[in-house]
Tab-separated table of C-alpha atoms in Angstrom:
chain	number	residue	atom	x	y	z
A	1	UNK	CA	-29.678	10.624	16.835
A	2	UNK	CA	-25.584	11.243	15.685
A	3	UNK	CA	-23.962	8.019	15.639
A	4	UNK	CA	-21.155	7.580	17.886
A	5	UNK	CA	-17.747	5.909	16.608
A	6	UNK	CA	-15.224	4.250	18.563
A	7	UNK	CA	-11.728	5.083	16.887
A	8	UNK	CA	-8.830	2.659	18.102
A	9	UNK	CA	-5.252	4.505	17.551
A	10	UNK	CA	-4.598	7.976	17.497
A	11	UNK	CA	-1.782	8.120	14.699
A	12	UNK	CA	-2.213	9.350	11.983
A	13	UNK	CA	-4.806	6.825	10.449
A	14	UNK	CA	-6.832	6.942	13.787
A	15	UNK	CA	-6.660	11.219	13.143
A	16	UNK	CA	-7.846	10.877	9.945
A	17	UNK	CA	-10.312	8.969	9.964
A	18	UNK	CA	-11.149	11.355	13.147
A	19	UNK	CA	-11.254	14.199	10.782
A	20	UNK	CA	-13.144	11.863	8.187
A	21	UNK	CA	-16.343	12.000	10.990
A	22	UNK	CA	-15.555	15.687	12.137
A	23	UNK	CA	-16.715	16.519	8.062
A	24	UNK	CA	-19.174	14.190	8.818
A	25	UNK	CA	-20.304	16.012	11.770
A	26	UNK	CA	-20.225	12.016	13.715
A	27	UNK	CA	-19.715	11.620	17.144
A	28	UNK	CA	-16.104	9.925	17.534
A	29	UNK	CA	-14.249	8.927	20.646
A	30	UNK	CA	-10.107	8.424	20.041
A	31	UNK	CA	-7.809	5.352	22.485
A	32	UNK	CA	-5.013	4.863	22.434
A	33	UNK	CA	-2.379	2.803	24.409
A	34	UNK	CA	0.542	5.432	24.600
A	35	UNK	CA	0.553	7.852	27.253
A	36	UNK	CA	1.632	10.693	24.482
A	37	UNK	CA	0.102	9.411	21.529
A	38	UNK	CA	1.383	12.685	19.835
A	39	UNK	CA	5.127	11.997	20.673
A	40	UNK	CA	7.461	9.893	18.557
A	41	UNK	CA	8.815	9.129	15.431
A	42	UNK	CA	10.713	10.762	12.900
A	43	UNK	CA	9.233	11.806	9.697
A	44	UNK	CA	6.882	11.290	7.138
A	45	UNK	CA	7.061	11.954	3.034
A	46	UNK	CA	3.418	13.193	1.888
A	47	UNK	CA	2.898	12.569	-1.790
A	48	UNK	CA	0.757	14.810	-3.906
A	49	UNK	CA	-1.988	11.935	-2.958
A	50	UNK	CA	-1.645	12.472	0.825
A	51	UNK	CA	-1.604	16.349	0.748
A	52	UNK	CA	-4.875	15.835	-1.467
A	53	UNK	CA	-6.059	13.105	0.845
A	54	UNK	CA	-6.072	15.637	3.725
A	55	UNK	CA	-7.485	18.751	2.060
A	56	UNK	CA	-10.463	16.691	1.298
A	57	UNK	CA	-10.602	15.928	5.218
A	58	UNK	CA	-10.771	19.449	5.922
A	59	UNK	CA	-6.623	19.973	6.349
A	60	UNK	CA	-6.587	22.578	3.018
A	61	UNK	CA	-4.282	24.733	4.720
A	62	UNK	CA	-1.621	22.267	5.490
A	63	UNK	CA	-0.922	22.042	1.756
A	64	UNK	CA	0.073	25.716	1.568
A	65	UNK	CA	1.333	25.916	4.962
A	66	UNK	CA	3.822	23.248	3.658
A	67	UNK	CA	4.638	25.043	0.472
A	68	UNK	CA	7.589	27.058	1.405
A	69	UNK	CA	9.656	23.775	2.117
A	70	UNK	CA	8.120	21.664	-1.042
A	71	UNK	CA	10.468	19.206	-2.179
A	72	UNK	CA	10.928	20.223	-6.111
A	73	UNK	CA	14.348	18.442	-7.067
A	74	UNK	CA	15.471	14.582	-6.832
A	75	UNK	CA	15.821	10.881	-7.440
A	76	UNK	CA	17.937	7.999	-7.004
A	77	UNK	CA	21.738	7.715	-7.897
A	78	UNK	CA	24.424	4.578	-7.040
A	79	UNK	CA	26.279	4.823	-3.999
A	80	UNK	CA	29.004	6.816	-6.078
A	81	UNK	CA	26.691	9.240	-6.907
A	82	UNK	CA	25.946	8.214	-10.784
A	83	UNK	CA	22.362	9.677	-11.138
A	84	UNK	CA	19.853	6.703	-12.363
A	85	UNK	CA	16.737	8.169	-12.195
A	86	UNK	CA	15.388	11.858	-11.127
A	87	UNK	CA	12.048	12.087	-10.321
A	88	UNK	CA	9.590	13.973	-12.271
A	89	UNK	CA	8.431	16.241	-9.546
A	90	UNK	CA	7.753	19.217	-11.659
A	91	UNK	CA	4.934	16.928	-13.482
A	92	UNK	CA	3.617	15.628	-10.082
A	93	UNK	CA	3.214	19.250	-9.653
A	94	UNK	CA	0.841	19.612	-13.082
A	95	UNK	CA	-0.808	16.887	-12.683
A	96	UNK	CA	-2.177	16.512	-9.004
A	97	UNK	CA	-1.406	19.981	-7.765
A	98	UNK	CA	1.471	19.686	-5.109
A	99	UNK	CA	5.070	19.038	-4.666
A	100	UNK	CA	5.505	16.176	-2.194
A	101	UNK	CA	6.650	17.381	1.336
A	102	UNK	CA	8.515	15.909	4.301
A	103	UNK	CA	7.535	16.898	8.061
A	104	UNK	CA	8.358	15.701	11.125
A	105	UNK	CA	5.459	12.807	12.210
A	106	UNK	CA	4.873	14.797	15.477
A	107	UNK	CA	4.243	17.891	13.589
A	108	UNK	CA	1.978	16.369	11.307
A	109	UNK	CA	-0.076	14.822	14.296
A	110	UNK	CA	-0.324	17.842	16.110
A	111	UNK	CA	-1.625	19.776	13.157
A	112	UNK	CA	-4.218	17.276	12.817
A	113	UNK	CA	-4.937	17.302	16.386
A	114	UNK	CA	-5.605	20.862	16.323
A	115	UNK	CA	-7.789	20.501	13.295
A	116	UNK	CA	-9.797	17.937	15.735
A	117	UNK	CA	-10.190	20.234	18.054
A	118	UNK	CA	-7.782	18.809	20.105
A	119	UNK	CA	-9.934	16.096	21.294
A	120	UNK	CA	-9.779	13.842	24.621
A	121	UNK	CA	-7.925	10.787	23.435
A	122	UNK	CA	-8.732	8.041	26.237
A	123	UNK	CA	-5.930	6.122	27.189
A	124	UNK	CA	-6.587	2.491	26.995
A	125	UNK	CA	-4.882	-1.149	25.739
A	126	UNK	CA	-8.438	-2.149	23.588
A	127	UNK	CA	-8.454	-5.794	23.283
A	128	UNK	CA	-11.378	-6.715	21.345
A	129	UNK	CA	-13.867	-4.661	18.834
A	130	UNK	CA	-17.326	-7.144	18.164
A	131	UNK	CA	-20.165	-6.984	16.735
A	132	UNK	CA	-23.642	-6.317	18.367
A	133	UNK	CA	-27.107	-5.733	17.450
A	134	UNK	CA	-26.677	-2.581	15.386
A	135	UNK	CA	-23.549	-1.586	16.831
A	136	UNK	CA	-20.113	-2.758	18.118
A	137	UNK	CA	-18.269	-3.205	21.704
A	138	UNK	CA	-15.099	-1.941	22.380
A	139	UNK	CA	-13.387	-4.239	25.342
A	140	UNK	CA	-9.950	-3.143	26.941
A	141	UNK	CA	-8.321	-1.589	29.939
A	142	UNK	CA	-11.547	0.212	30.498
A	143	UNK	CA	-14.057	-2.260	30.241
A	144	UNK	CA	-16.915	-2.419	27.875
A	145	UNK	CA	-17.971	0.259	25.924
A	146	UNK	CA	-20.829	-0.276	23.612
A	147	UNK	CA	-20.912	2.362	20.195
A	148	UNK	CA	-22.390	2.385	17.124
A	149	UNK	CA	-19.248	1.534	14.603
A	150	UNK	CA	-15.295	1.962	15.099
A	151	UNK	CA	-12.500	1.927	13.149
A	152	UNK	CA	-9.872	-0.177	14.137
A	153	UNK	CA	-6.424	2.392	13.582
A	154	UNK	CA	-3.768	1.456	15.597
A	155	UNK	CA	-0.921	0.214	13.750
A	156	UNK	CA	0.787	-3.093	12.505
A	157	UNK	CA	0.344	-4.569	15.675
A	158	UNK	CA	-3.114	-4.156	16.178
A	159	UNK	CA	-4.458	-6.513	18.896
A	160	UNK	CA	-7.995	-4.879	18.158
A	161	UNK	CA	-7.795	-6.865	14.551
A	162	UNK	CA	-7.062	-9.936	15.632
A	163	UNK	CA	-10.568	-11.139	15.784
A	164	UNK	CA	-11.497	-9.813	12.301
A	165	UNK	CA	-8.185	-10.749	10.962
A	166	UNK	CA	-5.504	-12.375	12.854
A	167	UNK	CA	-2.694	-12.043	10.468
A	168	UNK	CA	1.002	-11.453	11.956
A	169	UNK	CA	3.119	-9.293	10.408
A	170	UNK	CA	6.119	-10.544	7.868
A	171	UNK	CA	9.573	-9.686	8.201
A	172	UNK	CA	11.915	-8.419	5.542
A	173	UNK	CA	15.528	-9.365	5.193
A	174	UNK	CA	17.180	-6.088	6.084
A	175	UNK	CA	17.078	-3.875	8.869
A	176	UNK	CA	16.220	0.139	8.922
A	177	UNK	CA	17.957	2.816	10.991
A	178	UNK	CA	16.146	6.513	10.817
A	179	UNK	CA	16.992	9.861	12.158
A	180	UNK	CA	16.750	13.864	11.461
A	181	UNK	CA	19.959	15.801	10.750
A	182	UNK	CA	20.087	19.147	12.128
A	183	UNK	CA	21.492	22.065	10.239
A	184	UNK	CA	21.685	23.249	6.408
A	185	UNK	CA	23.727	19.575	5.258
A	186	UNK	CA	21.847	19.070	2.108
A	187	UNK	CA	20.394	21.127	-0.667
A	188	UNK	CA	17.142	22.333	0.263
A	189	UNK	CA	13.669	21.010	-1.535
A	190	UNK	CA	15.790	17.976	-2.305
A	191	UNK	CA	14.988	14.294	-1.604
A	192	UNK	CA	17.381	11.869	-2.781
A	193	UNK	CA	18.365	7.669	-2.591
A	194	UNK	CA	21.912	6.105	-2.719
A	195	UNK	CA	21.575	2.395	-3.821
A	196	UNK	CA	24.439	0.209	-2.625
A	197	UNK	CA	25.540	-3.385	-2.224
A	198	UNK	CA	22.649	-4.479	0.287
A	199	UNK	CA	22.691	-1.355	1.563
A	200	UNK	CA	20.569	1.847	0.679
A	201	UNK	CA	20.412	5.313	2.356
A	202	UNK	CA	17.807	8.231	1.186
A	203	UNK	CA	16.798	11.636	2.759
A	204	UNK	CA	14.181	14.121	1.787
A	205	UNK	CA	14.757	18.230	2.873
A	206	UNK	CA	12.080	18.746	5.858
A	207	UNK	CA	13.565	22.633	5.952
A	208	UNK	CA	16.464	24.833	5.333
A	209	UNK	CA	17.853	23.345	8.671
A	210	UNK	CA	16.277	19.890	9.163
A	211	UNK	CA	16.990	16.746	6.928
A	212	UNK	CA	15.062	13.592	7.485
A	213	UNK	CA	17.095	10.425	6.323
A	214	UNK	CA	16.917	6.168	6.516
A	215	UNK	CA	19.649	3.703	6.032
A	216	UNK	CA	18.200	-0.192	4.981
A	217	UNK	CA	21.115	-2.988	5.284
A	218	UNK	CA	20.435	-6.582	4.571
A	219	UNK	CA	20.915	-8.553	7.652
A	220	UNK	CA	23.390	-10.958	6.377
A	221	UNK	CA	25.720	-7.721	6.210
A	222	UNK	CA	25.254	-6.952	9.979
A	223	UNK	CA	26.361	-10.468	11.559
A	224	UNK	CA	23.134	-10.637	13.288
A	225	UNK	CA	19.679	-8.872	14.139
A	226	UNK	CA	21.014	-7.199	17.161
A	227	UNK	CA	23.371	-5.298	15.640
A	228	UNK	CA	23.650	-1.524	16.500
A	229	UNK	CA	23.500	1.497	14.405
A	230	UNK	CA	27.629	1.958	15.184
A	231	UNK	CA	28.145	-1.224	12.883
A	232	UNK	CA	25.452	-0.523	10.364
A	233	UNK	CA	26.811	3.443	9.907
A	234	UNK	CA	30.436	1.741	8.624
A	235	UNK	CA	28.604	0.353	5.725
A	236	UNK	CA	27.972	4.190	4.398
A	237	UNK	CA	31.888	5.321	4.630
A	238	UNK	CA	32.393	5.459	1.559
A	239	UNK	CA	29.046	7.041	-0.036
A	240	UNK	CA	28.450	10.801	-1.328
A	241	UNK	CA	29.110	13.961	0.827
A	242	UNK	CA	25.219	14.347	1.832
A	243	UNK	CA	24.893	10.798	3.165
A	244	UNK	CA	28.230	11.493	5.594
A	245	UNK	CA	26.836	15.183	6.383
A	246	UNK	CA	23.084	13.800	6.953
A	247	UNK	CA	24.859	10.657	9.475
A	248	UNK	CA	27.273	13.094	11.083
A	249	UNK	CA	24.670	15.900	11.494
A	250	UNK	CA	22.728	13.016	13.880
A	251	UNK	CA	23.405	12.564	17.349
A	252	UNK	CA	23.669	8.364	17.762
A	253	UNK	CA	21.191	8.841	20.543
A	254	UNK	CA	18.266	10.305	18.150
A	255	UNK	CA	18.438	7.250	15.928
A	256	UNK	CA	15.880	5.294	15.949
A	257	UNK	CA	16.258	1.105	14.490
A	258	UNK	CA	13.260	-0.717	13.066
A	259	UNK	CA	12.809	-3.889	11.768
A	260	UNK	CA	10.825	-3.681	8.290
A	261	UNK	CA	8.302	-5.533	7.840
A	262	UNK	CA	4.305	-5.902	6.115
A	263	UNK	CA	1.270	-7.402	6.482
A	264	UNK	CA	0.230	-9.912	3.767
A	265	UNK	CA	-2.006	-8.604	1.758
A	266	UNK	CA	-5.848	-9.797	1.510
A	267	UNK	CA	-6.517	-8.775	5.316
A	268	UNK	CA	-10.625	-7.551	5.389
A	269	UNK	CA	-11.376	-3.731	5.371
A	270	UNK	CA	-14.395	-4.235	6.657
A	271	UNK	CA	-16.383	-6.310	8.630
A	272	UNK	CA	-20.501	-4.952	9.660
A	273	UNK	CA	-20.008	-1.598	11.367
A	274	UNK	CA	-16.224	-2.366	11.644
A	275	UNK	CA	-13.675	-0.534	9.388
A	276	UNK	CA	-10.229	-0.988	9.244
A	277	UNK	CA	-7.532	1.990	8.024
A	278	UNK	CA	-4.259	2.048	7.495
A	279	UNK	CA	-1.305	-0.356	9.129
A	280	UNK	CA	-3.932	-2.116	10.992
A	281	UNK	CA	-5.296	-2.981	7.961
A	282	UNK	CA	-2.602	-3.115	5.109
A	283	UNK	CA	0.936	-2.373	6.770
A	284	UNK	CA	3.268	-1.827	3.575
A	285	UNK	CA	6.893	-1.659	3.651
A	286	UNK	CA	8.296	2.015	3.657
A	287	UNK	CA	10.393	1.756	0.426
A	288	UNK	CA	8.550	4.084	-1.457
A	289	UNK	CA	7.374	6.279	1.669
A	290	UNK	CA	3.486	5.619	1.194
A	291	UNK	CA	2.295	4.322	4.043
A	292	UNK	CA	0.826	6.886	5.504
A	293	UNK	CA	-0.372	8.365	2.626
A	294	UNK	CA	-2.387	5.209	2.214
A	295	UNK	CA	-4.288	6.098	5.959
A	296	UNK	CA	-4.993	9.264	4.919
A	297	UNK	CA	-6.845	8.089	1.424
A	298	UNK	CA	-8.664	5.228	3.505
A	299	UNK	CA	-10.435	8.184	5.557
A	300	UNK	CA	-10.872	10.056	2.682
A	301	UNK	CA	-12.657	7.339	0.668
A	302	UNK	CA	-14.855	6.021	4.119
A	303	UNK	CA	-15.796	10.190	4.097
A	304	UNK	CA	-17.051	9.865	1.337
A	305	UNK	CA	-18.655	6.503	1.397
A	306	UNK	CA	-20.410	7.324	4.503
A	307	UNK	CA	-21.116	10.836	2.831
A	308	UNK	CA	-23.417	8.862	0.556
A	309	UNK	CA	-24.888	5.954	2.968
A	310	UNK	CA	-24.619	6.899	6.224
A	311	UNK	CA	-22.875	4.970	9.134
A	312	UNK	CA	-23.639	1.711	8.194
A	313	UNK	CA	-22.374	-1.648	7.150
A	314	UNK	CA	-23.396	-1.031	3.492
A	315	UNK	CA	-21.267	2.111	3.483
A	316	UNK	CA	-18.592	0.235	5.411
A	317	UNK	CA	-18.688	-2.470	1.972
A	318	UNK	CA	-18.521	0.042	-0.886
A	319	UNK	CA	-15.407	1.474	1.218
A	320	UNK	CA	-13.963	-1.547	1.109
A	321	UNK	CA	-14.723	-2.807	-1.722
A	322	UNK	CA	-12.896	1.126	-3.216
A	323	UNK	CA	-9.649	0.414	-1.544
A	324	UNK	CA	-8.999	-3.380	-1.774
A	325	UNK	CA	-7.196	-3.601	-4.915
A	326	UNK	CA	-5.977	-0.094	-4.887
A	327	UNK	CA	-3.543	-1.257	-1.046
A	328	UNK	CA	-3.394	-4.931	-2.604
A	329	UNK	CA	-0.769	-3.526	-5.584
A	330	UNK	CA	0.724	-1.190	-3.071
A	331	UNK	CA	1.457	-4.178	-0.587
A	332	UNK	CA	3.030	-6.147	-3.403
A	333	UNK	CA	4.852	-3.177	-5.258
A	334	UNK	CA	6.545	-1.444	-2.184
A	335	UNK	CA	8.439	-5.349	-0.861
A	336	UNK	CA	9.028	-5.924	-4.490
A	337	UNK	CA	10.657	-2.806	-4.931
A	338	UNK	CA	12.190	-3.402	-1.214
A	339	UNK	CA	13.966	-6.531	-2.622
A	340	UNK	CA	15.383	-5.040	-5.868
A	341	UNK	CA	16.814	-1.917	-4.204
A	342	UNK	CA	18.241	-4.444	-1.374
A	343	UNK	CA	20.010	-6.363	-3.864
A	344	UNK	CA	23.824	-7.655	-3.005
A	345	UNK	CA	24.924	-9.691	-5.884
A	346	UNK	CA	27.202	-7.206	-8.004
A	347	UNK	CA	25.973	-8.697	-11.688
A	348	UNK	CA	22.121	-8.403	-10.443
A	349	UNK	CA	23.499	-4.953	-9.226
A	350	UNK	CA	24.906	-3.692	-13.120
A	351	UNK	CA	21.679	-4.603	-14.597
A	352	UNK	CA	19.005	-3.393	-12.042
A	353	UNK	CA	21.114	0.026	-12.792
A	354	UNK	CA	21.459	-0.431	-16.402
A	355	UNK	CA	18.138	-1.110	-16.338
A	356	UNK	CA	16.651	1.739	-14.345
A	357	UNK	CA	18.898	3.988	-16.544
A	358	UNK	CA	17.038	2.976	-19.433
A	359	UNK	CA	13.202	2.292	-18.894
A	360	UNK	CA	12.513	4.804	-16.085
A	361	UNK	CA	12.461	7.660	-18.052
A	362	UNK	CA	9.887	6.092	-20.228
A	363	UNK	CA	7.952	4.021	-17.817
A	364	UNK	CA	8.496	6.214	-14.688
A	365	UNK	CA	4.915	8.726	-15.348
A	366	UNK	CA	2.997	5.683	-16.012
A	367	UNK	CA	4.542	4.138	-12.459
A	368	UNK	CA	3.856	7.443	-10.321
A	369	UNK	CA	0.300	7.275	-11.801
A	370	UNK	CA	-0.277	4.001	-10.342
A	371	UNK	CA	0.848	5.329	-7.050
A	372	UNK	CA	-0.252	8.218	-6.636
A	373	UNK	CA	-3.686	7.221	-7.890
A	374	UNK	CA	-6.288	9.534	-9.149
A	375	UNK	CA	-5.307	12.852	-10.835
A	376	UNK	CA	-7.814	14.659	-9.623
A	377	UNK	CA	-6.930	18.160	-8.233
A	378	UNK	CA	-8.417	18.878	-5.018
């Protein structure tokens, strides 16, 4: 008899791991809260990891697809433009066989939608995900619904983990504004990051005519939490010609405000024929643009788990026991970069540059190996 799984969010971790048991030919159902699950957001960076993450889930076109707006120049550079570090992108290239690529989240959902199938995604608020005798109950808006695993997918915020893992999320000290610019305002295939005094603002080239960019400020330069994008946007006066053109290119309406924040790390993966993937499981903070690349590898890596084992709470522990140290360093290296790049005091300021300056050329490839994991071409 196919198993049936019960997945809980239909982002892009709840997607992948529904392409994880469409490979698997398993049985999945998809809930969600939101009546347009598929709606939302602005964009997302995929890494040479991701893009290889998703061909192994069956998405091997979306890598080429992607190709003709591959991001092949950039890096970071003060907030008067002096270049500290430029990414080696051409390497990433050699070594795990893509450029990294920026697309719209709602693009990137839909294209893994239609690689679903587009499946029924039942709207419901799921409360609880236990345990039974060689299965699991789902309990929400629509009752009880017995099944025989799920993966718990839905975000940060997850009220499904709570009883596996009931961890609240951590706050940061700075804030996060986002948005899309519209029109040819930067250099295409270019992704660059401005480092200020508490302040930071980076974009990456989604097209010709679409920019995606983020501003982080610390809060103690906003006079409060509550403050508005119009007070936050006078901290970037004064930086380089595509930070103005990317903030002036974006309608004050279409930007969206976040507070960042994590999950501490050390949160279970699994628990019996319960999985967890990604910000449900190991929210990390978006300095270095990996969290979703680190949903997509959990589904790759419970594929093939399950691949070997079958649905079951054995291969549920070697999946686990794969990713545990692997979204451990990521937690701790994406809020300790967070802090560095969000530093205010001007002396720490001179030597985190002078610094950077120096070692990154030599230490950067060892760094981007670390993060972007195995070099294996897909």
């Amino acid at each position: 008899m196919t198993a049936r799984v019960a997945i809980i969010g239909a982002g892009i971790a709840g997607f992948a791991a529904g392409l994880a048991c469409r490979q698997l030919d398993v049985e999945f159902q998809l809930f969600d809260a939101a009546a347009d699950p598929l709606a939302g957001g602005a964009a997302i960076t995929l890494w040479p990891n991701a893009l290889r993450a998703l061909s192994e889930l069956g998405m091997r076109d979306l890598g080429s697809g992607l190709a003709a707006n591959a991001i092949t120049h950039g890096g970071i550079a003060t907030e008067r433009g002096a270049v500290l570090y430029e990414l080696p992108l051409v390497w990433m290239r050699k070594q795990h066989g893509y450029f990294p690529v920026c697309v719209r989240r709602d693009v990137l959902l839909f294209a893994m939608y239609k690689a679903l199938l587009r499946p029924t995604i039942a709207r419901a608020r799921v409360q609880r995900v236990f345990a039974q005798t060689d299965g699991v109950m789902v309990e929400g808006s629509r009752g009880r619904l017995a099944y025989d695993a799920a993966v718990i997918a839905d975000g940060i915020h997850s009220q499904a983990r709570h009883d596996i893992c009931p961890v609240q999320p951590r706050p940061t000290r700075y804030m996060a504004w986002r948005g899309i610019a519209q029109g040819p305002v930067v250099d295409p295939a270019t992704m660059w990051e401005y480092w200020g005094e508490g302040v930071r603002f980076g974009y990456a080239s989604i097209s010709p005519h679409a920019t995606y960019w983020f501003a982080t400020v610390n809060d103690r330069l906003l006079g409060g939490q509550d403050a508005g994008w119009d007070v936050a946007r006078r901290l970037f006066a004064g930086f380089p010609p595509p930070v103005r053109a990317c903030i002036a290119a974006t309608p004050d309406a279409d930007v969206l405000r976040h507070r960042v924040q994590d999950l501490p790390p050390g949160c279970p993966l699994a628990q019996g024929r319960i999985v967890l993937m990604g910000d449900a499981a190991h929210a990390i903070t978006p300095n270095l643009g990996f969290g979703g690349a680190l949903a997509v590898e959990d589904a790759a890596t419970w594929l093939r788990a399950v691949r070997n084992v079958g649905v079951s709470p054995a291969a549920f522990r070697i999946y686990a026991a794969q990713r545990r140290r692997r979204v451990r360093e990521m937690a701790y290296v994406t809020r300790q970069f967070g802090d560095v790049m969000q530093w205010q005091n001007q002396g720490m300021i001179h030597m985190r540059n002078a610094l950077f300056r120096i070692a990154a050329p030599m230490a950067g490839r060892l760094l981007w190996r670390r993060l972007l994991g195995s070099t294996g071409r897909p």
